[in-house]
Amino acid sequence: KHGELGLFIIDYRLRMKAPFRSVRRDLEIAEISRALKALAKELNIPVIALSQLNRMLEQRADKRPMMSDLRESGALEQDADIIAFIYRDEVYNKEPDNPKKGTAEIIVAKNRNGATGVAMMHFHGQFTRFEELAPDSYQEFE
Protein backbone atom coordinates (compact mmCIF):
# COMPACT_ATOMS: atom_id res chain seq x y z
CA LYS A 1 0.00 0.00 0.00
CA HIS A 2 2.76 2.47 0.96
CA GLY A 3 5.73 0.85 -0.75
CA GLU A 4 8.67 -0.96 0.76
CA LEU A 5 10.14 -0.11 4.11
CA GLY A 6 13.69 1.11 3.62
CA LEU A 7 14.70 2.14 7.15
CA PHE A 8 13.39 1.61 10.68
CA ILE A 9 14.28 4.14 13.40
CA ILE A 10 13.48 3.76 17.08
CA ASP A 11 13.82 6.94 19.09
CA TYR A 12 14.82 6.02 22.63
CA ARG A 13 14.86 2.21 22.78
CA LEU A 14 14.71 2.10 26.59
CA ARG A 15 11.05 3.10 26.43
CA MET A 16 10.31 -0.15 24.60
CA LYS A 17 8.96 -3.12 26.53
CA ALA A 18 9.93 -6.75 26.04
CA PRO A 19 7.14 -9.28 25.42
CA PHE A 20 7.88 -10.74 28.87
CA ARG A 21 8.16 -8.99 32.21
CA SER A 22 11.49 -9.35 34.00
CA VAL A 23 12.70 -8.04 37.33
CA ARG A 24 16.00 -7.33 35.59
CA ARG A 25 15.75 -4.54 33.03
CA ASP A 26 19.03 -5.59 31.41
CA LEU A 27 17.41 -8.91 30.39
CA GLU A 28 14.50 -7.04 28.81
CA ILE A 29 16.92 -4.74 26.96
CA ALA A 30 18.85 -7.80 25.73
CA GLU A 31 15.62 -9.30 24.35
CA ILE A 32 14.70 -6.01 22.65
CA SER A 33 18.20 -5.78 21.17
CA ARG A 34 17.99 -9.31 19.76
CA ALA A 35 14.51 -8.63 18.36
CA LEU A 36 15.71 -5.47 16.59
CA LYS A 37 18.65 -7.37 15.11
CA ALA A 38 16.27 -10.11 13.90
CA LEU A 39 13.95 -7.47 12.41
CA ALA A 40 16.82 -5.94 10.46
CA LYS A 41 17.78 -9.34 9.05
CA GLU A 42 14.20 -10.39 8.29
CA LEU A 43 13.31 -7.18 6.45
CA ASN A 44 16.83 -6.65 5.07
CA ILE A 45 16.83 -3.01 6.16
CA PRO A 46 18.91 -0.92 8.54
CA VAL A 47 17.47 -0.48 12.02
CA ILE A 48 18.65 2.57 13.95
CA ALA A 49 18.00 2.53 17.69
CA LEU A 50 18.68 5.75 19.57
CA SER A 51 19.63 5.44 23.20
CA GLN A 52 20.42 7.60 26.18
CA LEU A 53 23.76 7.60 27.94
CA ASN A 54 24.23 6.87 31.62
CA ARG A 55 25.65 9.57 33.85
CA MET A 56 29.14 8.06 34.15
CA LEU A 57 30.59 10.39 31.53
CA GLU A 58 29.65 13.42 33.62
CA GLN A 59 32.10 12.21 36.28
CA ARG A 60 35.06 12.01 33.86
CA ALA A 61 37.33 14.82 32.76
CA ASP A 62 36.96 13.73 29.11
CA LYS A 63 33.23 13.84 28.37
CA ARG A 64 33.45 12.04 25.04
CA PRO A 65 31.03 9.11 25.16
CA MET A 66 32.22 5.52 25.07
CA MET A 67 30.30 2.29 24.52
CA SER A 68 30.25 1.61 28.25
CA ASP A 69 28.26 4.86 28.68
CA LEU A 70 25.25 3.38 26.89
CA ARG A 71 22.54 2.77 29.46
CA GLU A 72 22.14 -0.99 30.08
CA SER A 73 24.62 -1.46 27.26
CA GLY A 74 25.90 -5.05 27.32
CA ALA A 75 23.51 -6.57 24.80
CA LEU A 76 23.48 -3.48 22.60
CA GLU A 77 27.28 -3.45 22.40
CA GLN A 78 27.22 -7.11 21.37
CA ASP A 79 24.32 -6.99 18.89
CA ALA A 80 24.95 -3.67 17.16
CA ASP A 81 26.84 -3.59 13.88
CA ILE A 82 27.62 0.10 14.30
CA ILE A 83 27.69 2.27 17.41
CA ALA A 84 28.17 5.99 16.89
CA PHE A 85 28.06 8.99 19.20
CA ILE A 86 27.84 12.74 18.75
CA TYR A 87 30.11 14.85 20.97
CA ARG A 88 29.98 18.64 21.07
CA ASP A 89 32.64 20.18 23.31
CA GLU A 90 30.69 23.42 23.72
CA VAL A 91 27.98 21.54 25.66
CA TYR A 92 30.47 20.90 28.47
CA ASN A 93 32.94 23.78 28.01
CA LYS A 94 30.89 26.94 27.80
CA GLU A 95 33.75 29.45 27.56
CA PRO A 96 32.86 32.13 24.97
CA ASP A 97 36.25 31.73 23.26
CA ASN A 98 36.03 27.92 23.01
CA PRO A 99 37.83 27.12 19.71
CA LYS A 100 35.62 24.06 19.23
CA LYS A 101 32.38 26.04 19.35
CA GLY A 102 30.19 25.14 16.39
CA THR A 103 31.88 21.79 15.79
CA ALA A 104 30.85 18.23 16.56
CA GLU A 105 32.70 14.96 16.63
CA ILE A 106 30.93 11.98 15.12
CA ILE A 107 32.56 9.10 16.98
CA VAL A 108 32.22 5.68 15.35
CA ALA A 109 33.05 3.51 18.35
CA LYS A 110 32.11 0.18 16.74
CA ASN A 111 31.83 -0.79 13.11
CA ARG A 112 31.57 -4.53 12.53
CA ASN A 113 32.28 -4.21 8.79
CA GLY A 114 34.44 -1.13 8.57
CA ALA A 115 36.65 1.45 10.18
CA THR A 116 36.16 3.20 13.49
CA GLY A 117 37.28 6.72 14.29
CA VAL A 118 36.17 10.31 14.54
CA ALA A 119 34.82 12.65 11.85
CA MET A 120 34.75 16.37 12.57
CA MET A 121 31.61 18.20 11.52
CA HIS A 122 30.33 21.75 11.63
CA PHE A 123 27.17 21.99 13.76
CA HIS A 124 24.48 24.51 12.78
CA GLY A 125 22.47 24.69 16.01
CA GLN A 126 19.68 26.86 14.64
CA PHE A 127 18.87 24.13 12.10
CA THR A 128 20.13 21.10 14.08
CA ARG A 129 22.21 20.28 11.03
CA PHE A 130 25.69 18.83 10.62
CA GLU A 131 27.99 19.70 7.74
CA GLU A 132 31.31 18.18 6.75
CA LEU A 133 34.45 20.13 7.62
CA ALA A 134 37.44 20.19 5.31
CA PRO A 135 39.94 17.65 6.74
CA ASP A 136 42.74 20.23 7.01
CA SER A 137 40.55 22.61 9.03
CA TYR A 138 40.53 20.58 12.25
CA GLN A 139 44.06 19.31 12.75
CA GLU A 140 44.31 21.36 15.94
CA PHE A 141 41.48 19.36 17.52
CA GLU A 142 43.07 15.92 17.25
Coordinates of N, CA and C in Angstrom, one line a residue:
K1 N 0.8 -1.2 0.0 CA 0.0 0.0 0.0 C 0.9 1.3 0.0
H2 N 1.9 1.3 0.8 CA 2.8 2.5 1.0 C 4.2 2.3 0.4
G3 N 4.4 1.1 -0.2 CA 5.7 0.9 -0.8 C 6.6 0.1 0.3
E4 N 7.8 -0.2 -0.1 CA 8.7 -1.0 0.8 C 9.3 -0.1 1.9
L5 N 9.5 -0.7 3.0 CA 10.1 -0.1 4.1 C 11.6 -0.1 3.9
G6 N 12.3 1.0 3.9 CA 13.7 1.1 3.6 C 14.6 1.4 4.8
L7 N 14.0 1.8 5.9 CA 14.7 2.1 7.2 C 13.7 2.1 8.3
F8 N 14.2 1.6 9.5 CA 13.4 1.6 10.7 C 14.2 2.3 11.8
I9 N 13.6 3.4 12.4 CA 14.3 4.1 13.4 C 13.5 4.1 14.7
I10 N 14.1 3.8 15.8 CA 13.5 3.8 17.1 C 14.1 4.9 17.9
D11 N 13.3 5.8 18.3 CA 13.8 6.9 19.1 C 13.7 6.6 20.6
Y12 N 14.8 6.3 21.2 CA 14.8 6.0 22.6 C 14.3 4.6 22.9
R13 N 15.2 3.6 22.7 CA 14.9 2.2 22.8 C 14.5 1.8 24.2
L14 N 15.0 2.5 25.2 CA 14.7 2.1 26.6 C 13.2 2.3 27.0
R15 N 12.5 3.0 26.2 CA 11.0 3.1 26.4 C 10.3 1.9 25.9
M16 N 11.0 1.0 25.1 CA 10.3 -0.2 24.6 C 10.2 -1.2 25.7
K17 N 9.2 -2.0 25.6 CA 9.0 -3.1 26.5 C 9.2 -4.5 25.8
A18 N 9.8 -5.4 26.5 CA 9.9 -6.7 26.0 C 8.6 -7.5 26.2
P19 N 8.4 -8.5 25.4 CA 7.1 -9.3 25.4 C 6.9 -10.0 26.8
F20 N 8.0 -10.1 27.5 CA 7.9 -10.7 28.9 C 8.3 -9.7 29.9
R21 N 7.8 -9.9 31.1 CA 8.2 -9.0 32.2 C 9.3 -9.6 33.0
S22 N 10.4 -8.9 33.3 CA 11.5 -9.3 34.0 C 11.8 -8.4 35.1
V23 N 12.3 -8.9 36.2 CA 12.7 -8.0 37.3 C 14.0 -7.4 37.0
R24 N 14.7 -7.9 36.0 CA 16.0 -7.3 35.6 C 15.8 -6.6 34.2
R25 N 15.9 -5.3 34.3 CA 15.7 -4.5 33.0 C 16.8 -4.9 32.0
D26 N 18.0 -5.3 32.4 CA 19.0 -5.6 31.4 C 18.6 -6.8 30.6
L27 N 17.9 -7.8 31.2 CA 17.4 -8.9 30.4 C 16.4 -8.5 29.4
E28 N 15.5 -7.6 29.8 CA 14.5 -7.0 28.8 C 15.2 -6.3 27.7
I29 N 16.2 -5.5 28.0 CA 16.9 -4.7 27.0 C 17.6 -5.7 26.0
A30 N 18.2 -6.8 26.6 CA 18.8 -7.8 25.7 C 17.9 -8.4 24.8
E31 N 16.6 -8.7 25.2 CA 15.6 -9.3 24.3 C 15.2 -8.3 23.3
I32 N 15.1 -7.0 23.6 CA 14.7 -6.0 22.6 C 15.8 -5.9 21.6
S33 N 17.1 -5.9 22.1 CA 18.2 -5.8 21.2 C 18.2 -6.9 20.2
R34 N 18.0 -8.1 20.7 CA 18.0 -9.3 19.8 C 16.8 -9.2 18.8
A35 N 15.7 -8.7 19.2 CA 14.5 -8.6 18.4 C 14.8 -7.6 17.3
L36 N 15.4 -6.5 17.6 CA 15.7 -5.5 16.6 C 16.7 -6.0 15.6
K37 N 17.7 -6.8 16.0 CA 18.7 -7.4 15.1 C 17.9 -8.4 14.2
A38 N 17.0 -9.2 14.7 CA 16.3 -10.1 13.9 C 15.4 -9.4 12.9
L39 N 14.8 -8.3 13.3 CA 13.9 -7.5 12.4 C 14.8 -7.0 11.2
A40 N 16.0 -6.4 11.5 CA 16.8 -5.9 10.5 C 17.2 -7.0 9.5
K41 N 17.5 -8.2 9.9 CA 17.8 -9.3 9.1 C 16.6 -9.8 8.3
E42 N 15.4 -9.9 9.0 CA 14.2 -10.4 8.3 C 13.7 -9.5 7.2
L43 N 13.8 -8.2 7.4 CA 13.3 -7.2 6.4 C 14.4 -6.7 5.5
N44 N 15.7 -7.1 5.8 CA 16.8 -6.7 5.1 C 16.9 -5.1 5.0
I45 N 16.8 -4.5 6.1 CA 16.8 -3.0 6.2 C 17.7 -2.6 7.4
P46 N 18.2 -1.4 7.3 CA 18.9 -0.9 8.5 C 17.9 -0.6 9.6
V47 N 18.3 -0.9 10.9 CA 17.5 -0.5 12.0 C 18.4 0.4 12.9
I48 N 17.9 1.6 13.1 CA 18.6 2.6 13.9 C 17.9 2.7 15.3
A49 N 18.6 2.4 16.4 CA 18.0 2.5 17.7 C 18.8 3.6 18.5
L50 N 18.1 4.7 18.8 CA 18.7 5.8 19.6 C 18.6 5.4 21.0
S51 N 19.6 5.8 21.8 CA 19.6 5.4 23.2 C 20.2 6.6 24.0
Q52 N 19.8 6.6 25.3 CA 20.4 7.6 26.2 C 21.7 7.1 26.8
L53 N 22.5 8.0 27.3 CA 23.8 7.6 27.9 C 23.5 7.6 29.4
N54 N 24.3 6.8 30.2 CA 24.2 6.9 31.6 C 25.0 8.1 32.1
R55 N 25.0 8.4 33.3 CA 25.7 9.6 33.8 C 27.1 9.4 34.2
M56 N 27.7 8.3 33.8 CA 29.1 8.1 34.2 C 30.1 9.1 33.5
L57 N 29.7 9.5 32.3 CA 30.6 10.4 31.5 C 30.7 11.7 32.2
E58 N 29.6 12.1 32.9 CA 29.7 13.4 33.6 C 30.7 13.4 34.7
Q59 N 31.1 12.3 35.2 CA 32.1 12.2 36.3 C 33.5 12.1 35.8
R60 N 33.7 12.1 34.4 CA 35.1 12.0 33.9 C 35.5 13.4 33.4
A61 N 36.8 13.6 33.3 CA 37.3 14.8 32.8 C 37.0 14.9 31.3
D62 N 37.2 13.8 30.5 CA 37.0 13.7 29.1 C 35.5 13.3 28.9
K63 N 34.7 14.1 28.5 CA 33.2 13.8 28.4 C 32.8 13.1 27.1
R64 N 33.8 12.8 26.3 CA 33.5 12.0 25.0 C 32.8 10.7 25.4
P65 N 31.7 10.4 24.8 CA 31.0 9.1 25.2 C 31.8 7.9 24.7
M66 N 31.6 6.8 25.4 CA 32.2 5.5 25.1 C 31.1 4.5 25.1
M67 N 31.4 3.3 24.6 CA 30.3 2.3 24.5 C 29.8 1.9 25.9
S68 N 30.7 1.9 26.9 CA 30.3 1.6 28.3 C 29.3 2.7 28.9
D69 N 29.2 3.8 28.2 CA 28.3 4.9 28.7 C 26.8 4.6 28.2
L70 N 26.6 3.7 27.3 CA 25.2 3.4 26.9 C 24.5 2.8 28.1
R71 N 23.3 3.3 28.3 CA 22.5 2.8 29.5 C 22.2 1.3 29.2
E72 N 22.4 0.5 30.2 CA 22.1 -1.0 30.1 C 22.7 -1.5 28.8
S73 N 24.0 -1.4 28.6 CA 24.6 -1.5 27.3 C 25.1 -2.8 26.8
G74 N 25.3 -3.8 27.7 CA 25.9 -5.0 27.3 C 25.4 -5.7 26.1
A75 N 24.1 -5.9 26.0 CA 23.5 -6.6 24.8 C 23.6 -5.7 23.6
L76 N 23.4 -4.4 23.7 CA 23.5 -3.5 22.6 C 24.9 -3.5 22.0
E77 N 25.9 -3.4 22.9 CA 27.3 -3.5 22.4 C 27.5 -4.7 21.6
Q78 N 27.0 -5.8 22.0 CA 27.2 -7.1 21.4 C 26.4 -7.2 20.1
D79 N 25.2 -6.8 20.1 CA 24.3 -7.0 18.9 C 24.5 -6.0 17.8
A80 N 24.9 -4.8 18.1 CA 24.9 -3.7 17.2 C 26.1 -3.9 16.1
D81 N 25.8 -3.6 14.9 CA 26.8 -3.6 13.9 C 27.7 -2.3 13.9
I82 N 27.0 -1.2 14.2 CA 27.6 0.1 14.3 C 27.1 0.8 15.6
I83 N 28.0 1.4 16.3 CA 27.7 2.3 17.4 C 28.4 3.6 17.2
A84 N 27.6 4.7 17.1 CA 28.2 6.0 16.9 C 27.6 7.0 17.9
F85 N 28.4 8.0 18.2 CA 28.1 9.0 19.2 C 28.3 10.4 18.6
I86 N 27.6 11.3 19.1 CA 27.8 12.7 18.7 C 28.4 13.4 20.0
Y87 N 29.5 14.1 19.9 CA 30.1 14.9 21.0 C 30.3 16.3 20.5
R88 N 29.8 17.2 21.3 CA 30.0 18.6 21.1 C 30.6 19.2 22.3
D89 N 31.9 19.7 22.2 CA 32.6 20.2 23.3 C 32.0 21.4 24.0
E90 N 31.3 22.2 23.2 CA 30.7 23.4 23.7 C 29.6 23.1 24.7
V91 N 29.0 21.9 24.7 CA 28.0 21.5 25.7 C 28.6 21.5 27.1
Y92 N 29.8 21.1 27.2 CA 30.5 20.9 28.5 C 31.4 22.0 28.8
N93 N 32.0 22.7 27.8 CA 32.9 23.8 28.0 C 32.3 25.0 27.4
K94 N 31.7 25.8 28.3 CA 30.9 26.9 27.8 C 31.7 28.3 27.7
E95 N 33.0 28.2 27.7 CA 33.7 29.5 27.6 C 33.4 30.1 26.2
P96 N 33.2 31.4 26.2 CA 32.9 32.1 25.0 C 33.9 32.0 23.9
D97 N 35.2 31.8 24.3 CA 36.3 31.7 23.3 C 36.7 30.3 23.0
N98 N 35.8 29.3 23.3 CA 36.0 27.9 23.0 C 36.3 27.7 21.5
P99 N 37.5 27.3 21.1 CA 37.8 27.1 19.7 C 37.0 26.0 19.0
K100 N 36.4 25.2 19.8 CA 35.6 24.1 19.2 C 34.1 24.4 19.1
K101 N 33.8 25.6 19.4 CA 32.4 26.0 19.4 C 31.9 25.9 17.9
G102 N 30.7 25.3 17.7 CA 30.2 25.1 16.4 C 30.7 23.9 15.7
T103 N 31.4 23.0 16.4 CA 31.9 21.8 15.8 C 31.3 20.6 16.6
A104 N 31.3 19.5 15.9 CA 30.8 18.2 16.6 C 31.8 17.1 16.1
E105 N 32.0 16.2 17.0 CA 32.7 15.0 16.6 C 31.7 13.8 16.5
I106 N 31.7 13.2 15.3 CA 30.9 12.0 15.1 C 31.9 10.8 15.4
I107 N 31.7 10.2 16.5 CA 32.6 9.1 17.0 C 32.0 7.7 16.6
V108 N 32.6 7.0 15.7 CA 32.2 5.7 15.4 C 33.0 4.8 16.3
A109 N 32.4 4.3 17.3 CA 33.0 3.5 18.4 C 33.1 2.0 18.0
K110 N 32.1 1.6 17.2 CA 32.1 0.2 16.7 C 31.6 0.2 15.3
N111 N 32.3 -0.6 14.5 CA 31.8 -0.8 13.1 C 32.2 -2.2 12.7
R112 N 31.3 -3.1 12.8 CA 31.6 -4.5 12.5 C 32.2 -4.8 11.2
N113 N 31.8 -4.0 10.2 CA 32.3 -4.2 8.8 C 33.1 -3.1 8.2
G114 N 33.7 -2.3 9.1 CA 34.4 -1.1 8.6 C 35.3 -0.5 9.6
A115 N 35.7 0.7 9.3 CA 36.6 1.4 10.2 C 35.9 2.1 11.3
T116 N 36.6 2.4 12.4 CA 36.2 3.2 13.5 C 37.0 4.5 13.5
G117 N 36.5 5.5 14.2 CA 37.3 6.7 14.3 C 36.4 7.9 14.5
V118 N 36.9 9.1 14.3 CA 36.2 10.3 14.5 C 36.1 11.2 13.3
A119 N 35.0 11.7 13.0 CA 34.8 12.6 11.9 C 34.4 14.0 12.5
M120 N 35.1 15.0 12.1 CA 34.7 16.4 12.6 C 33.7 17.0 11.7
M121 N 32.7 17.6 12.3 CA 31.6 18.2 11.5 C 31.4 19.6 12.0
H122 N 30.8 20.4 11.2 CA 30.3 21.8 11.6 C 28.9 21.6 12.1
F123 N 28.5 22.1 13.2 CA 27.2 22.0 13.8 C 26.5 23.3 13.7
H124 N 25.3 23.3 12.9 CA 24.5 24.5 12.8 C 23.3 24.3 13.8
G125 N 23.5 24.9 15.0 CA 22.5 24.7 16.0 C 21.1 25.2 15.7
Q126 N 21.0 26.3 15.0 CA 19.7 26.9 14.6 C 18.9 26.0 13.7
F127 N 19.6 25.1 13.0 CA 18.9 24.1 12.1 C 19.0 22.7 12.6
T128 N 19.8 22.4 13.6 CA 20.1 21.1 14.1 C 20.7 20.3 12.9
R129 N 21.7 20.9 12.2 CA 22.2 20.3 11.0 C 23.7 20.1 11.2
F130 N 24.3 19.1 10.6 CA 25.7 18.8 10.6 C 26.2 18.9 9.2
E131 N 27.4 19.5 9.1 CA 28.0 19.7 7.7 C 29.5 19.3 7.8
E132 N 29.9 18.7 6.8 CA 31.3 18.2 6.7 C 32.3 19.3 6.8
L133 N 33.4 19.2 7.6 CA 34.5 20.1 7.6 C 35.6 19.6 6.7
A134 N 36.3 20.6 6.1 CA 37.4 20.2 5.3 C 38.5 19.5 6.2
P135 N 39.0 18.4 5.9 CA 39.9 17.6 6.7 C 41.1 18.5 7.3
D136 N 41.6 19.4 6.5 CA 42.7 20.2 7.0 C 42.3 21.3 8.0
S137 N 41.0 21.5 8.2 CA 40.6 22.6 9.0 C 40.4 22.2 10.5
Y138 N 40.7 21.0 10.8 CA 40.5 20.6 12.2 C 41.7 19.8 12.8
Q139 N 42.9 20.0 12.2 CA 44.1 19.3 12.7 C 44.3 19.7 14.2
E140 N 44.0 20.9 14.6 CA 44.3 21.4 15.9 C 43.5 20.6 17.0
F141 N 42.4 20.0 16.6 CA 41.5 19.4 17.5 C 41.9 17.9 17.8
E142 N 42.7 17.3 17.1 CA 43.1 15.9 17.2 C 44.0 15.7 18.4

